[in-house]
XYZ file of N, CA and C in Angstrom:
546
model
N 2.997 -16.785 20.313
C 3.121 -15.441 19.778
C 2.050 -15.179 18.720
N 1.652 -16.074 17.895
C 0.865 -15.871 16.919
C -0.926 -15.429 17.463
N -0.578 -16.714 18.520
C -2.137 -16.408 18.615
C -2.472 -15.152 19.893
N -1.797 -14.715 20.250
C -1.430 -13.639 20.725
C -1.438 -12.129 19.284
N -0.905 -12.029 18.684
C -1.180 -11.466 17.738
C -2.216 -11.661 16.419
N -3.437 -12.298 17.008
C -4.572 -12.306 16.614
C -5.021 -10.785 17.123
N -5.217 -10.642 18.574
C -5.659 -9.802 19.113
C -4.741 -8.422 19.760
N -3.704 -8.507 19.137
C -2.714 -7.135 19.304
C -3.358 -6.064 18.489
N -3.405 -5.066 19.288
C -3.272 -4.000 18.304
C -1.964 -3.278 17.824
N -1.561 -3.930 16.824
C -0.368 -3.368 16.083
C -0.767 -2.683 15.116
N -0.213 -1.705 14.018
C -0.347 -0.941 13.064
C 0.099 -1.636 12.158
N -0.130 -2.083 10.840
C 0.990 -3.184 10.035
C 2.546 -2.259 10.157
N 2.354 -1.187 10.216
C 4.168 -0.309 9.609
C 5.252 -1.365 10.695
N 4.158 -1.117 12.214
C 4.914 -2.280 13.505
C 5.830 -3.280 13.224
N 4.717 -4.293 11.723
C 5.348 -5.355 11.724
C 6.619 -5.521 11.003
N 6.538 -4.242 10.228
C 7.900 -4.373 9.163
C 8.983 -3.554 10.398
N 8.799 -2.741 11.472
C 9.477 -1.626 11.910
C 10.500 -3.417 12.629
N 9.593 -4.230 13.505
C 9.985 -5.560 13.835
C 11.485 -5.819 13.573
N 10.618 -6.309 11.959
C 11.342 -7.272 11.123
C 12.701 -6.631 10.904
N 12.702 -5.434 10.207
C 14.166 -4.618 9.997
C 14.906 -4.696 11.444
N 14.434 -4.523 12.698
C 15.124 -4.395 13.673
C 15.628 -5.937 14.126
N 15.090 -7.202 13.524
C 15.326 -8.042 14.090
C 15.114 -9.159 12.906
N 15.753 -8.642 12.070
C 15.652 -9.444 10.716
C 16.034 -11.289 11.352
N 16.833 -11.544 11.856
C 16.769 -13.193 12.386
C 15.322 -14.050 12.669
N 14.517 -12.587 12.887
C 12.922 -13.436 13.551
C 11.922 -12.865 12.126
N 12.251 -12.503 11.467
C 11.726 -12.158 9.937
C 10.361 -13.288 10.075
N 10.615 -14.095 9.961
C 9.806 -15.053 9.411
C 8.531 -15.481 10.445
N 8.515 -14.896 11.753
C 7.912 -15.421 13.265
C 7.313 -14.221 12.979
N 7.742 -12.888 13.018
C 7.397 -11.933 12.762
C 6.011 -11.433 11.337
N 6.188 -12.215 10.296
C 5.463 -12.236 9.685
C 4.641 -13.125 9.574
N 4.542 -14.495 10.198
C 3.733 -15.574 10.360
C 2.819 -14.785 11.735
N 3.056 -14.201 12.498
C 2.635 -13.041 13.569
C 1.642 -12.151 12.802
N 2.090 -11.533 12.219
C 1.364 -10.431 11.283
C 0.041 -11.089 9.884
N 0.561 -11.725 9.930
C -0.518 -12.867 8.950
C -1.561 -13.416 9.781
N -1.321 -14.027 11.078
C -2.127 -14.781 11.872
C -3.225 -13.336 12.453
N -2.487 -12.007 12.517
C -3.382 -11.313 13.286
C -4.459 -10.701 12.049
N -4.170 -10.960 10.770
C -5.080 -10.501 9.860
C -6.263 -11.331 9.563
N -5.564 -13.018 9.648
C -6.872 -13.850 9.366
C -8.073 -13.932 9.777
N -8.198 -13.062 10.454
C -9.998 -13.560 10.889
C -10.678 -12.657 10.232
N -9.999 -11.620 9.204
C -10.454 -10.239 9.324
C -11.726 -10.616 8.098
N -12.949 -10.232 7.294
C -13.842 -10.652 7.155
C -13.057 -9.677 5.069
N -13.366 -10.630 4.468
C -12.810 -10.096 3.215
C -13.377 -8.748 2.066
N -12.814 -8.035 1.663
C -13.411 -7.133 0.781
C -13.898 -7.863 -0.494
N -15.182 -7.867 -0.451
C -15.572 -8.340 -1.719
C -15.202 -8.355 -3.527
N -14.889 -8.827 -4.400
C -15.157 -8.116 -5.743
C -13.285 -7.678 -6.036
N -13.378 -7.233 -7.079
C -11.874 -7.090 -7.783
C -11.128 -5.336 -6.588
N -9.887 -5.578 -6.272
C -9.288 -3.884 -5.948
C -8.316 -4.351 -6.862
N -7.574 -3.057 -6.849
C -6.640 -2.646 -7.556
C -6.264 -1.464 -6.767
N -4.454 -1.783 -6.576
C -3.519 -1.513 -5.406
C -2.769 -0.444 -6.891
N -2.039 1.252 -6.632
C -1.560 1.237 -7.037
C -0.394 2.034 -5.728
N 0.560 1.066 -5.706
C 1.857 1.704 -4.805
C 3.210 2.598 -5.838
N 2.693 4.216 -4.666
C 3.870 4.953 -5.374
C 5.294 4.671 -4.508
N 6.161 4.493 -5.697
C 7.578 4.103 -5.181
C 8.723 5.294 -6.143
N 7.999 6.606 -6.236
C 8.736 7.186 -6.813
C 9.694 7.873 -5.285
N 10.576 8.707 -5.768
C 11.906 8.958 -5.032
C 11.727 9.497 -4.148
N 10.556 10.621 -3.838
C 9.831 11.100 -2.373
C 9.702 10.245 -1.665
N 9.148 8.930 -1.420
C 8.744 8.056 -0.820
C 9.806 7.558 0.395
N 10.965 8.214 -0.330
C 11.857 7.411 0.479
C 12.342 8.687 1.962
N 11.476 9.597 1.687
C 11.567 10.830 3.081
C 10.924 9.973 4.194
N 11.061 9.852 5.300
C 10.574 9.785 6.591
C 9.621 9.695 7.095
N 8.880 8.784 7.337
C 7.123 8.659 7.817
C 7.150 9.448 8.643
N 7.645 10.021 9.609
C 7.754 11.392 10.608
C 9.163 11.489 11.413
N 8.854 12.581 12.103
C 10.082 12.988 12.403
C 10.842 11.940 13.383
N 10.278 10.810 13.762
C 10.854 10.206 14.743
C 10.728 9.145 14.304
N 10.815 8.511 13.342
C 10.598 7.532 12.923
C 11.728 6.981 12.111
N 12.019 5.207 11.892
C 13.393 4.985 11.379
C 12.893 4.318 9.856
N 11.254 4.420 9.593
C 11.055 4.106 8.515
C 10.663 5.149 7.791
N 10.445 4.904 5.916
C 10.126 5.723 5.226
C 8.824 5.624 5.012
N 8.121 6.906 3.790
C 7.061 6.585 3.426
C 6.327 5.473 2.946
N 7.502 4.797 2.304
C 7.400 3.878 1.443
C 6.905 2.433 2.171
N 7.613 2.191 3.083
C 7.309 0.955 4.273
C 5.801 1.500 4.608
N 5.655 2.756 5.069
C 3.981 2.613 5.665
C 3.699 2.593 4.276
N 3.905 2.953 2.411
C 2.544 2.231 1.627
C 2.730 0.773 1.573
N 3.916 0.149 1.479
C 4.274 -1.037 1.224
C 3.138 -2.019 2.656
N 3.361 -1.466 3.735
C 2.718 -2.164 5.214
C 1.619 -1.733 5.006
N 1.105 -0.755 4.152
C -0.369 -0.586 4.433
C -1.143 -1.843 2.641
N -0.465 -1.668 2.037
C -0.588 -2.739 0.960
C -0.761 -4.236 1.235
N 0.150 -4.578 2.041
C 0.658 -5.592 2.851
C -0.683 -6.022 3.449
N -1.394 -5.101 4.491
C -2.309 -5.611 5.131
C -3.810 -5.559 4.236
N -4.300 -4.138 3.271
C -5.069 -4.942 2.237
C -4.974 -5.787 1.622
N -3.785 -6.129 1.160
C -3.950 -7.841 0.412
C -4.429 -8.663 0.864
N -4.384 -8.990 2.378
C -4.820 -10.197 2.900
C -6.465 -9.994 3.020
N -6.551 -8.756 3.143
C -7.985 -8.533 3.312
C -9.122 -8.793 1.587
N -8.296 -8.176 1.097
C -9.033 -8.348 -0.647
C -9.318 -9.921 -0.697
N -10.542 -10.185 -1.440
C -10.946 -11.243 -2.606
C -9.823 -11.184 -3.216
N -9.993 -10.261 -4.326
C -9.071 -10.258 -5.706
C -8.400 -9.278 -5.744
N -7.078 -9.155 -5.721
C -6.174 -7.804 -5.857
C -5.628 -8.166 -7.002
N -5.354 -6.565 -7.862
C -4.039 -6.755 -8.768
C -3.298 -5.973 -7.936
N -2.183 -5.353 -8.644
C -1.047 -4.902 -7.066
C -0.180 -3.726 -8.443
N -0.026 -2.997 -8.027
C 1.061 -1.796 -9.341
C 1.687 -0.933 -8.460
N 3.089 -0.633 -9.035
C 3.779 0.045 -8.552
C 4.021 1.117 -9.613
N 4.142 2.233 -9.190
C 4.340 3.515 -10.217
C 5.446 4.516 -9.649
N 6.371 4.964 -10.750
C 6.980 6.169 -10.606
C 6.690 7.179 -12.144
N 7.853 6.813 -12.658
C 7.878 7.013 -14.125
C 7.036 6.547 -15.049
N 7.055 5.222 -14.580
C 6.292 4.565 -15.457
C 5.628 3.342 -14.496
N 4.392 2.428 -14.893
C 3.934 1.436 -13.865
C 4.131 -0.166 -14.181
N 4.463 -0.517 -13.449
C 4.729 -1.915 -13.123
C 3.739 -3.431 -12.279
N 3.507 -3.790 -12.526
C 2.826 -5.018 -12.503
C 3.357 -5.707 -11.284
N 2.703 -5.940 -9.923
C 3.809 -6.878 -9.218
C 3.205 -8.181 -9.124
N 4.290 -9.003 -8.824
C 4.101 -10.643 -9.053
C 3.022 -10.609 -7.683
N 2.098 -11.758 -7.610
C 1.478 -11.907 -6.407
C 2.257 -12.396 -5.450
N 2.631 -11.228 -4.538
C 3.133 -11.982 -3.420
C 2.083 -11.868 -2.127
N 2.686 -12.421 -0.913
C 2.338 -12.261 0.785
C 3.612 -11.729 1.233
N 2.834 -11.029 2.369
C 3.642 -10.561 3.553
C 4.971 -9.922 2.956
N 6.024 -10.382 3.806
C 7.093 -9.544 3.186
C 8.172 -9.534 1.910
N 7.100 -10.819 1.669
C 8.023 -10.715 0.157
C 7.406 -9.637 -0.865
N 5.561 -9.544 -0.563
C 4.966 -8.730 -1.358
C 6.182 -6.882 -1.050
N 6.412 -7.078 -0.143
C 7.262 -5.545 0.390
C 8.414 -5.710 -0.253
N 9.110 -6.660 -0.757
C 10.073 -7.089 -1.200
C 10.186 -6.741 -3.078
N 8.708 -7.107 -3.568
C 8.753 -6.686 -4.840
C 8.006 -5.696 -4.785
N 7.668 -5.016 -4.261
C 7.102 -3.298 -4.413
C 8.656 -2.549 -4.365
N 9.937 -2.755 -3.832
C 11.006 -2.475 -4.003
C 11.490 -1.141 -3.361
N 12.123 0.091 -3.715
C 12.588 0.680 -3.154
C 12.446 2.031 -4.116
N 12.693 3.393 -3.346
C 11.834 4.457 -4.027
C 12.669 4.473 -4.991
N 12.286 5.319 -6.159
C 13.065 5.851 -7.669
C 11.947 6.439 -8.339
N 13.076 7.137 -9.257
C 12.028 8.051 -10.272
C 11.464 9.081 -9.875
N 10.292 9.495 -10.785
C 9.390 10.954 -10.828
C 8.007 9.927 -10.253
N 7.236 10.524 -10.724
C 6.374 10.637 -10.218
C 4.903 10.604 -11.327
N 4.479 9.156 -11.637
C 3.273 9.648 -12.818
C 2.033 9.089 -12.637
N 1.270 9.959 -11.650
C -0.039 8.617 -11.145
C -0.767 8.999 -12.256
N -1.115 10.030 -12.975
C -2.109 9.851 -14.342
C -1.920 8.505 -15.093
N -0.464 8.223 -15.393
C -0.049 7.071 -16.394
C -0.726 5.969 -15.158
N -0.494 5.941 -14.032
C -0.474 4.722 -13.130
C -1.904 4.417 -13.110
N -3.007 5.667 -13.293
C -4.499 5.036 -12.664
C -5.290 5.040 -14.766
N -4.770 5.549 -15.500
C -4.755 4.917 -16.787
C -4.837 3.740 -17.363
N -3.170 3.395 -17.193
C -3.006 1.632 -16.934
C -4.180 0.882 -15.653
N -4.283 1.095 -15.164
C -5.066 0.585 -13.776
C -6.768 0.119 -14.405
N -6.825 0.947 -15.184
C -8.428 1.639 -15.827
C -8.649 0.713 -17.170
N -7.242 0.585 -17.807
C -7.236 -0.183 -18.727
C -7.116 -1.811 -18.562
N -6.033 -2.036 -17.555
C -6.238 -3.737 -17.494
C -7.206 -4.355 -16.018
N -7.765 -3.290 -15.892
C -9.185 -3.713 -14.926
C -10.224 -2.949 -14.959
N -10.660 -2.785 -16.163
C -11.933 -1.593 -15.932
C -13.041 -1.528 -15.217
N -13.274 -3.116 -15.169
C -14.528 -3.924 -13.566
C -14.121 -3.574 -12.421
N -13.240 -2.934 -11.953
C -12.192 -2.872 -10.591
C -13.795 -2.189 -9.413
N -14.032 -3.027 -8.829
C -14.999 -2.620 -7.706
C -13.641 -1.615 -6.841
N -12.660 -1.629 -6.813
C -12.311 -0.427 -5.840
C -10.806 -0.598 -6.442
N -10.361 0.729 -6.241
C -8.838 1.427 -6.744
C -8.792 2.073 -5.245
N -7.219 1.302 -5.079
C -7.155 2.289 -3.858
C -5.513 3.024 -3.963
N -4.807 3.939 -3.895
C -4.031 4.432 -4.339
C -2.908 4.673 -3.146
N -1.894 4.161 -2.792
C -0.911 4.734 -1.861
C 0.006 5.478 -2.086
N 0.193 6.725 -2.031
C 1.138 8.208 -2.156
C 1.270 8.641 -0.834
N 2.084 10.027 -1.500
C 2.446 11.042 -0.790
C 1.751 11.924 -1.511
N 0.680 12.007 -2.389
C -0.089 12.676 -3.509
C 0.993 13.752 -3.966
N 1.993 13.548 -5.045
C 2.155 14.800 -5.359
C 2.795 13.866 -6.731
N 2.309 14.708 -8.123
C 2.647 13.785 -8.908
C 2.886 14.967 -10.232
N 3.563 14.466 -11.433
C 4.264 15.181 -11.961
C 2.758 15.565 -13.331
N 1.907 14.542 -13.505
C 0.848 14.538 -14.430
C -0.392 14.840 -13.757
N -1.355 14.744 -14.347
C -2.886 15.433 -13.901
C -3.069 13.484 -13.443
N -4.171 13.462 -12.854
C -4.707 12.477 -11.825
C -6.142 12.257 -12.639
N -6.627 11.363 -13.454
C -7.348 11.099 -14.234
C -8.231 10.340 -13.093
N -9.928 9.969 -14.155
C -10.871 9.663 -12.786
C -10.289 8.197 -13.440
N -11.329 7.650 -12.114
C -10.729 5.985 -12.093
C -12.012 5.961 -12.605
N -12.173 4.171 -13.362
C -13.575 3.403 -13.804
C -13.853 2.265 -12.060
N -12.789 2.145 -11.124
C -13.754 1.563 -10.454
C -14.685 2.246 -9.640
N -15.421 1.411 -9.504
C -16.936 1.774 -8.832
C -16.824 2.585 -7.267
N -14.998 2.784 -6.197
C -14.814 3.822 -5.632
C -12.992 3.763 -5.682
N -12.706 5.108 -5.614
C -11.454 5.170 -5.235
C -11.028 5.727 -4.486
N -9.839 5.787 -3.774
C -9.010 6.329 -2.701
C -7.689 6.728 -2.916
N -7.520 7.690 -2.353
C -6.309 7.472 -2.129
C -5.964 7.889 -0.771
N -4.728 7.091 -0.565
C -4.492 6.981 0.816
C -2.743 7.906 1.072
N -2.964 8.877 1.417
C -1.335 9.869 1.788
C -0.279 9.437 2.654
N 0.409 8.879 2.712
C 1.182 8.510 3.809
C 2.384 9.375 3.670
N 1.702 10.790 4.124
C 2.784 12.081 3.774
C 2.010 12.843 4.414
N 2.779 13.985 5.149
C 2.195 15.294 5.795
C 2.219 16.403 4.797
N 2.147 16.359 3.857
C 1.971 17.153 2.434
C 0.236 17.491 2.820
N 0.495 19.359 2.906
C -0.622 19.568 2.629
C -1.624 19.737 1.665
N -0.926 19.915 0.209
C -1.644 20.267 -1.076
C -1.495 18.515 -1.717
N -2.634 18.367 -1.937
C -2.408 16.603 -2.790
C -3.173 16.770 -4.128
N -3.456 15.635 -4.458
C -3.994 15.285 -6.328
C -5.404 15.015 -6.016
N -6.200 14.930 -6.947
C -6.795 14.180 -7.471
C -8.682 14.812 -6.306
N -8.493 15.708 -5.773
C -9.692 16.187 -5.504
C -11.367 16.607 -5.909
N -10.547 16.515 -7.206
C -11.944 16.820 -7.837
C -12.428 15.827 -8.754
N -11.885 15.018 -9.066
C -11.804 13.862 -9.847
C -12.511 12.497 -8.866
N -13.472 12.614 -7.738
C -14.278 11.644 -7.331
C -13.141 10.648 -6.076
N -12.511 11.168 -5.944
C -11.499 9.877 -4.870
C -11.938 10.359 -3.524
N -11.923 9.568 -2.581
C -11.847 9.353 -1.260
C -10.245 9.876 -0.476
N -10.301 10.656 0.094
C -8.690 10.665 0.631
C -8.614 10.473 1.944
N -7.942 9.744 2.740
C -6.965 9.051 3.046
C -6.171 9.774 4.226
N -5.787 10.942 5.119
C -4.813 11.466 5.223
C -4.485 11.108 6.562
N -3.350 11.587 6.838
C -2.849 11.874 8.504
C -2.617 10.504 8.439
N -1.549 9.923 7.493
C -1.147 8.559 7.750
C 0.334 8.984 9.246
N 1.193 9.939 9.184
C 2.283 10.429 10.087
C 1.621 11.081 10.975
């Protein structure tokens, strides 16, 4: 199975959609999803992950779908990590949080579950402050946030929507966006 999922084309959201449906193979499932990332060729230099887990997140990656927003940022996090050199990893609602270094699905495990408002100014602030070298900030939302969207100091940023929200943040402020994750 693994080496078979070298060369699958799965979406990472796949591997978590899996795992929830068949939590007994959790672990085959993510040794699967790990094996199909390794060959992948690494992003150079420091990123910095900030995952929104405020209370929107927890609406519906689309209409047919049994996961939330939150699983596609968590699965899309999931699969840059393995790809990064150096990640730090933050989770933001209200306020931002620091996550322990994890893999695979434990990293999905401490990114946690939606809550709160919504404060990516505070989130790419903090971000700016305990990595100001950050060769890349990459940002996972639904872009809609309760504060103004400050520029980042790394050298590019993104953000990535995993929301059919047509009005988002941070447009004029130098970011890359991301959209039509649903």
């Amino acid at each position: 199975l693994c080496k078979r999922a070298g060369r699958a084309k799965m979406l990472p959201f796949q591997f978590l959609s899996a795992a929830r449906m068949n939590p007994q193979w959790e672990s085959v499932i993510e040794e699967a999803m790990l094996a199909s990332l390794a060959g992948m060729e690494k992003l150079k230099g420091k990123t910095v992950f900030l995952v929104d887990v405020s209370g929107s997140l927890g609406g519906s990656l689309s209409a047919k779908s049994q996961l939330n927003r939150l699983d596609g940022a968590a699965a899309l996090a999931m699969l840059l990590r393995e790809v990064c050199e150096n990640v730090s990893i933050y989770t933001f609602e209200s306020s931002t949080h620091i996550v322990p270094d994890r893999r695979g699905f434990a990293l999905r495990d401490a990114i946690g579950r939606p809550r709160g408002g919504t404060d990516l100014g505070n989130a790419v602030t903090r971000a700016n402050k305990d990595v100001p070298d950050a060769d890349r900030l990459i940002i996972f939302t639904d872009e809609q946030s309760q504060s103004a969207v400050g520029r980042s100091t790394a050298k590019k940023s993104y953000i990535m929507n995993v929301a059919d929200y047509k009005a988002g943040v941070g447009y004029d402020k130098g970011y890359v966006h991301i959209s039509g994750f649903s």
